[in-house]
mmCIF file of C-alpha atoms and ligand atoms in Angstrom:
data_model
loop_
_atom_site.group_PDB
_atom_site.id
_atom_site.type_symbol
_atom_site.label_atom_id
_atom_site.label_comp_id
_atom_site.label_asym_id
_atom_site.label_seq_id
_atom_site.Cartn_x
_atom_site.Cartn_y
_atom_site.Cartn_z
ATOM 1 C CA MET E 826 -0.147 0.227 -0.065
ATOM 2 C CA ALA E 827 1.374 3.769 -0.043
ATOM 3 C CA ILE E 828 -0.384 6.928 0.494
ATOM 4 C CA LEU E 829 -1.234 8.983 -2.373
ATOM 5 C CA ASN E 830 -0.878 13.129 -2.822
ATOM 6 C CA ILE E 831 -4.019 14.247 -2.710
ATOM 7 C CA VAL E 832 -5.412 16.815 -4.921
ATOM 8 C CA LYS E 833 -6.164 19.992 -4.408
ATOM 9 C CA GLU E 834 -8.666 22.892 -5.091
ATOM 10 C CA GLY E 835 -7.389 25.013 -8.072
ATOM 11 C CA ASP E 836 -6.922 21.652 -10.330
ATOM 12 C CA PRO E 837 -8.583 20.836 -12.934
ATOM 13 C CA ILE E 838 -8.922 17.181 -12.808
ATOM 14 C CA LEU E 839 -11.078 18.092 -9.173
ATOM 15 C CA ARG E 840 -13.806 19.305 -12.039
ATOM 16 C CA LYS E 841 -13.868 16.521 -13.891
ATOM 17 C CA THR E 842 -16.679 14.071 -13.729
ATOM 18 C CA SER E 843 -15.472 10.370 -12.679
ATOM 19 C CA ARG E 844 -16.186 7.358 -15.449
ATOM 20 C CA PRO E 845 -17.846 4.290 -13.903
ATOM 21 C CA VAL E 846 -16.184 1.371 -12.904
ATOM 22 C CA ASP E 847 -16.811 -1.769 -16.054
ATOM 23 C CA GLU E 848 -14.277 -4.476 -14.336
ATOM 24 C CA ILE E 849 -13.326 -5.078 -11.060
ATOM 25 C CA THR E 850 -9.054 -5.913 -12.069
ATOM 26 C CA PRO E 851 -6.302 -5.797 -9.936
ATOM 27 C CA ARG E 852 -5.264 -2.040 -10.401
ATOM 28 C CA ILE E 853 -8.605 -0.786 -8.136
ATOM 29 C CA ILE E 854 -7.816 -3.103 -6.042
ATOM 30 C CA ARG E 855 -4.434 -2.242 -5.813
ATOM 31 C CA LEU E 856 -6.624 1.753 -5.860
ATOM 32 C CA LEU E 857 -8.975 1.192 -3.291
ATOM 33 C CA ASP E 858 -6.232 -0.634 -0.471
ATOM 34 C CA ASP E 859 -3.802 3.078 -1.735
ATOM 35 C CA MET E 860 -7.053 5.457 -0.744
ATOM 36 C CA ARG E 861 -7.471 3.315 2.359
ATOM 37 C CA GLU E 862 -4.232 4.417 3.443
ATOM 38 C CA THR E 863 -4.307 7.185 2.709
ATOM 39 C CA LEU E 864 -6.944 8.223 3.903
ATOM 40 C CA ALA E 865 -7.147 7.060 6.936
ATOM 41 C CA HIS E 866 -3.261 8.952 6.835
ATOM 42 C CA ALA E 867 -5.089 12.252 6.062
ATOM 43 C CA GLU E 868 -7.029 11.421 9.022
ATOM 44 C CA GLY E 869 -10.961 12.124 6.934
ATOM 45 C CA CYS E 870 -13.757 11.128 6.853
ATOM 46 C CA GLY E 871 -13.546 10.540 2.981
ATOM 47 C CA LEU E 872 -12.063 10.004 0.034
ATOM 48 C CA ALA E 873 -12.591 10.069 -3.891
ATOM 49 C CA ALA E 874 -10.454 8.559 -6.280
ATOM 50 C CA VAL E 875 -10.589 11.291 -8.873
ATOM 51 C CA GLN E 876 -8.924 13.101 -5.166
ATOM 52 C CA VAL E 877 -6.447 11.055 -5.973
ATOM 53 C CA GLY E 878 -6.358 11.947 -9.651
ATOM 54 C CA VAL E 879 -7.713 8.819 -10.918
ATOM 55 C CA LEU E 880 -10.997 9.803 -12.211
ATOM 56 C CA ARG E 881 -13.247 6.692 -11.208
ATOM 57 C CA ARG E 882 -16.412 6.210 -9.501
ATOM 58 C CA ILE E 883 -15.323 5.072 -6.377
ATOM 59 C CA VAL E 884 -15.752 6.833 -3.047
ATOM 60 C CA LEU E 885 -14.361 6.389 1.193
ATOM 61 C CA VAL E 886 -16.503 6.460 3.689
ATOM 62 C CA ASP E 887 -14.772 6.143 6.445
ATOM 63 C CA THR E 888 -17.971 7.128 10.013
ATOM 64 C CA GLU E 889 -18.766 5.858 13.754
ATOM 65 C CA GLU E 890 -21.750 4.834 12.462
ATOM 66 C CA THR E 891 -20.970 3.804 9.390
ATOM 67 C CA GLY E 892 -17.105 1.614 9.318
ATOM 68 C CA LEU E 893 -14.797 2.258 6.683
ATOM 69 C CA LEU E 894 -16.946 2.102 3.852
ATOM 70 C CA GLU E 895 -15.644 1.289 0.143
ATOM 71 C CA LEU E 896 -18.710 2.314 -2.780
ATOM 72 C CA ILE E 897 -17.586 1.697 -6.430
ATOM 73 C CA ASN E 898 -19.689 3.101 -8.511
ATOM 74 C CA PRO E 899 -22.315 5.006 -5.850
ATOM 75 C CA LYS E 900 -25.486 6.364 -6.692
ATOM 76 C CA ILE E 901 -27.567 7.659 -4.004
ATOM 77 C CA THR E 902 -31.059 5.636 -4.556
ATOM 78 C CA ALA E 903 -33.265 7.581 -1.026
ATOM 79 C CA TYR E 904 -32.587 11.067 0.957
ATOM 80 C CA ALA E 905 -34.794 12.099 3.424
ATOM 81 C CA GLY E 906 -34.872 15.609 5.839
ATOM 82 C CA GLU E 907 -32.402 17.973 5.917
ATOM 83 C CA GLN E 908 -29.324 19.284 7.703
ATOM 84 C CA GLU E 909 -27.603 22.802 7.591
ATOM 85 C CA ASN E 910 -24.142 21.160 9.638
ATOM 86 C CA VAL E 911 -20.292 21.949 8.244
ATOM 87 C CA GLU E 912 -18.258 20.387 6.053
ATOM 88 C CA GLY E 913 -14.886 20.350 4.905
ATOM 89 C CA CYS E 914 -12.911 18.850 2.616
ATOM 90 C CA LEU E 915 -9.191 17.555 2.117
ATOM 91 C CA SER E 916 -8.177 19.457 -0.831
ATOM 92 C CA ILE E 917 -9.316 22.473 0.638
ATOM 93 C CA PRO E 918 -7.045 21.935 3.667
ATOM 94 C CA GLY E 919 -8.057 25.469 6.432
ATOM 95 C CA VAL E 920 -12.116 26.431 5.060
ATOM 96 C CA TRP E 921 -14.486 25.125 6.510
ATOM 97 C CA GLY E 922 -18.587 26.065 5.581
ATOM 98 C CA ILE E 923 -22.022 24.754 6.470
ATOM 99 C CA THR E 924 -23.955 23.198 4.249
ATOM 100 C CA LYS E 925 -27.132 22.110 3.438
ATOM 101 C CA ARG E 926 -27.492 17.894 3.147
ATOM 102 C CA PRO E 927 -30.067 16.064 3.275
ATOM 103 C CA ALA E 928 -30.621 13.914 7.385
ATOM 104 C CA SER E 929 -29.854 10.490 5.809
ATOM 105 C CA VAL E 930 -28.978 9.238 2.597
ATOM 106 C CA THR E 931 -29.289 5.764 1.419
ATOM 107 C CA VAL E 932 -26.499 4.803 -0.866
ATOM 108 C CA THR E 933 -26.254 1.439 -3.633
ATOM 109 C CA ALA E 934 -22.681 0.622 -4.573
ATOM 110 C CA MET E 935 -21.287 -2.268 -5.612
ATOM 111 C CA ASN E 936 -18.231 -3.776 -2.886
ATOM 112 C CA ARG E 937 -14.639 -5.250 -3.899
ATOM 113 C CA ARG E 938 -15.622 -8.398 -4.850
ATOM 114 C CA GLY E 939 -18.657 -7.484 -7.821
ATOM 115 C CA GLU E 940 -21.357 -7.584 -5.158
ATOM 116 C CA THR E 941 -24.616 -4.588 -4.246
ATOM 117 C CA PHE E 942 -25.048 -3.440 -1.761
ATOM 118 C CA SER E 943 -27.269 -0.574 0.549
ATOM 119 C CA VAL E 944 -26.067 1.803 3.028
ATOM 120 C CA THR E 945 -28.318 3.952 4.983
ATOM 121 C CA GLY E 946 -25.745 7.321 6.646
ATOM 122 C CA SER E 947 -26.825 10.069 8.817
ATOM 123 C CA ASP E 948 -25.224 12.862 10.502
ATOM 124 C CA LEU E 949 -21.838 12.823 10.010
ATOM 125 C CA ALA E 950 -22.692 10.169 7.301
ATOM 126 C CA ALA E 951 -25.516 11.346 5.122
ATOM 127 C CA ARG E 952 -23.410 14.583 4.161
ATOM 128 C CA ALA E 953 -19.567 13.093 3.837
ATOM 129 C CA PHE E 954 -22.599 10.198 1.075
ATOM 130 C CA CYS E 955 -23.473 13.292 -0.563
ATOM 131 C CA HIS E 956 -19.914 15.096 0.082
ATOM 132 C CA GLU E 957 -18.073 12.473 -1.787
ATOM 133 C CA LEU E 958 -20.140 11.389 -5.005
ATOM 134 C CA ASP E 959 -19.990 15.359 -5.878
ATOM 135 C CA HIS E 960 -17.041 14.677 -6.504
ATOM 136 C CA LEU E 961 -17.315 11.978 -9.227
ATOM 137 C CA ASP E 962 -19.207 14.678 -11.106
ATOM 138 C CA GLY E 963 -16.668 18.136 -10.223
ATOM 139 C CA LYS E 964 -17.946 19.244 -7.420
ATOM 140 C CA LEU E 965 -17.186 20.927 -5.096
ATOM 141 C CA PHE E 966 -18.533 21.373 -1.279
ATOM 142 C CA THR E 967 -17.939 25.051 -1.439
ATOM 143 C CA ASP E 968 -19.943 25.346 -5.470
ATOM 144 C CA LYS E 969 -22.329 25.017 -2.088
ATOM 145 C CA MET E 970 -21.447 25.983 0.887
ATOM 146 C CA ILE E 971 -24.227 28.721 2.675
ATOM 147 C CA ARG E 972 -21.273 30.586 4.777
ATOM 148 C CA ARG E 973 -17.597 30.085 6.132
ATOM 149 C CA ILE E 974 -17.211 29.652 9.173
ATOM 150 C CA ASP E 975 -13.747 30.265 11.837
ATOM 151 C CA PRO E 976 -12.546 26.868 12.443
ATOM 152 C CA ASP E 977 -12.395 28.368 16.260
ATOM 153 C CA GLU E 978 -16.635 27.891 15.683
ATOM 154 C CA ILE E 979 -16.185 23.938 15.656
ATOM 155 C CA GLY E 980 -17.319 22.357 18.975
HETATM 156 ZN ZN1 ZN Z 177 -14.238 16.785 -0.176
#
């Protein structure tokens, strides 16, 4: 495994649309392993493949509620409610802001064995699902930030 470089805002790749994974090859497995190590090292709660320079529809989400999830070709299949809370992004260091997201989100995706599964998350997990899936379509949380906040305001 390897810790990969995380692409920062300003790099045009972050605005590109990622392509679906057609087949889980050894290369994809290696990417997943490297993304796991990179996310753990960065102490984040989510990472999209585009953030390590690979335009594939793959994200990791790691929250207390969901544990570490590998989501290949993820799609939001249900959502409910609304929340306004703090978000940040490993590609935009030092910036925090309030966004509006659904309170609960269900994602259907494929795992590394090619099996389809669904997972529902609320609160932070719901925000992480939305945030990471946005990355796959070239969107950043700052596009929908209601207001930027000072790091001191985060409890
Ligand atoms: Zn992000």
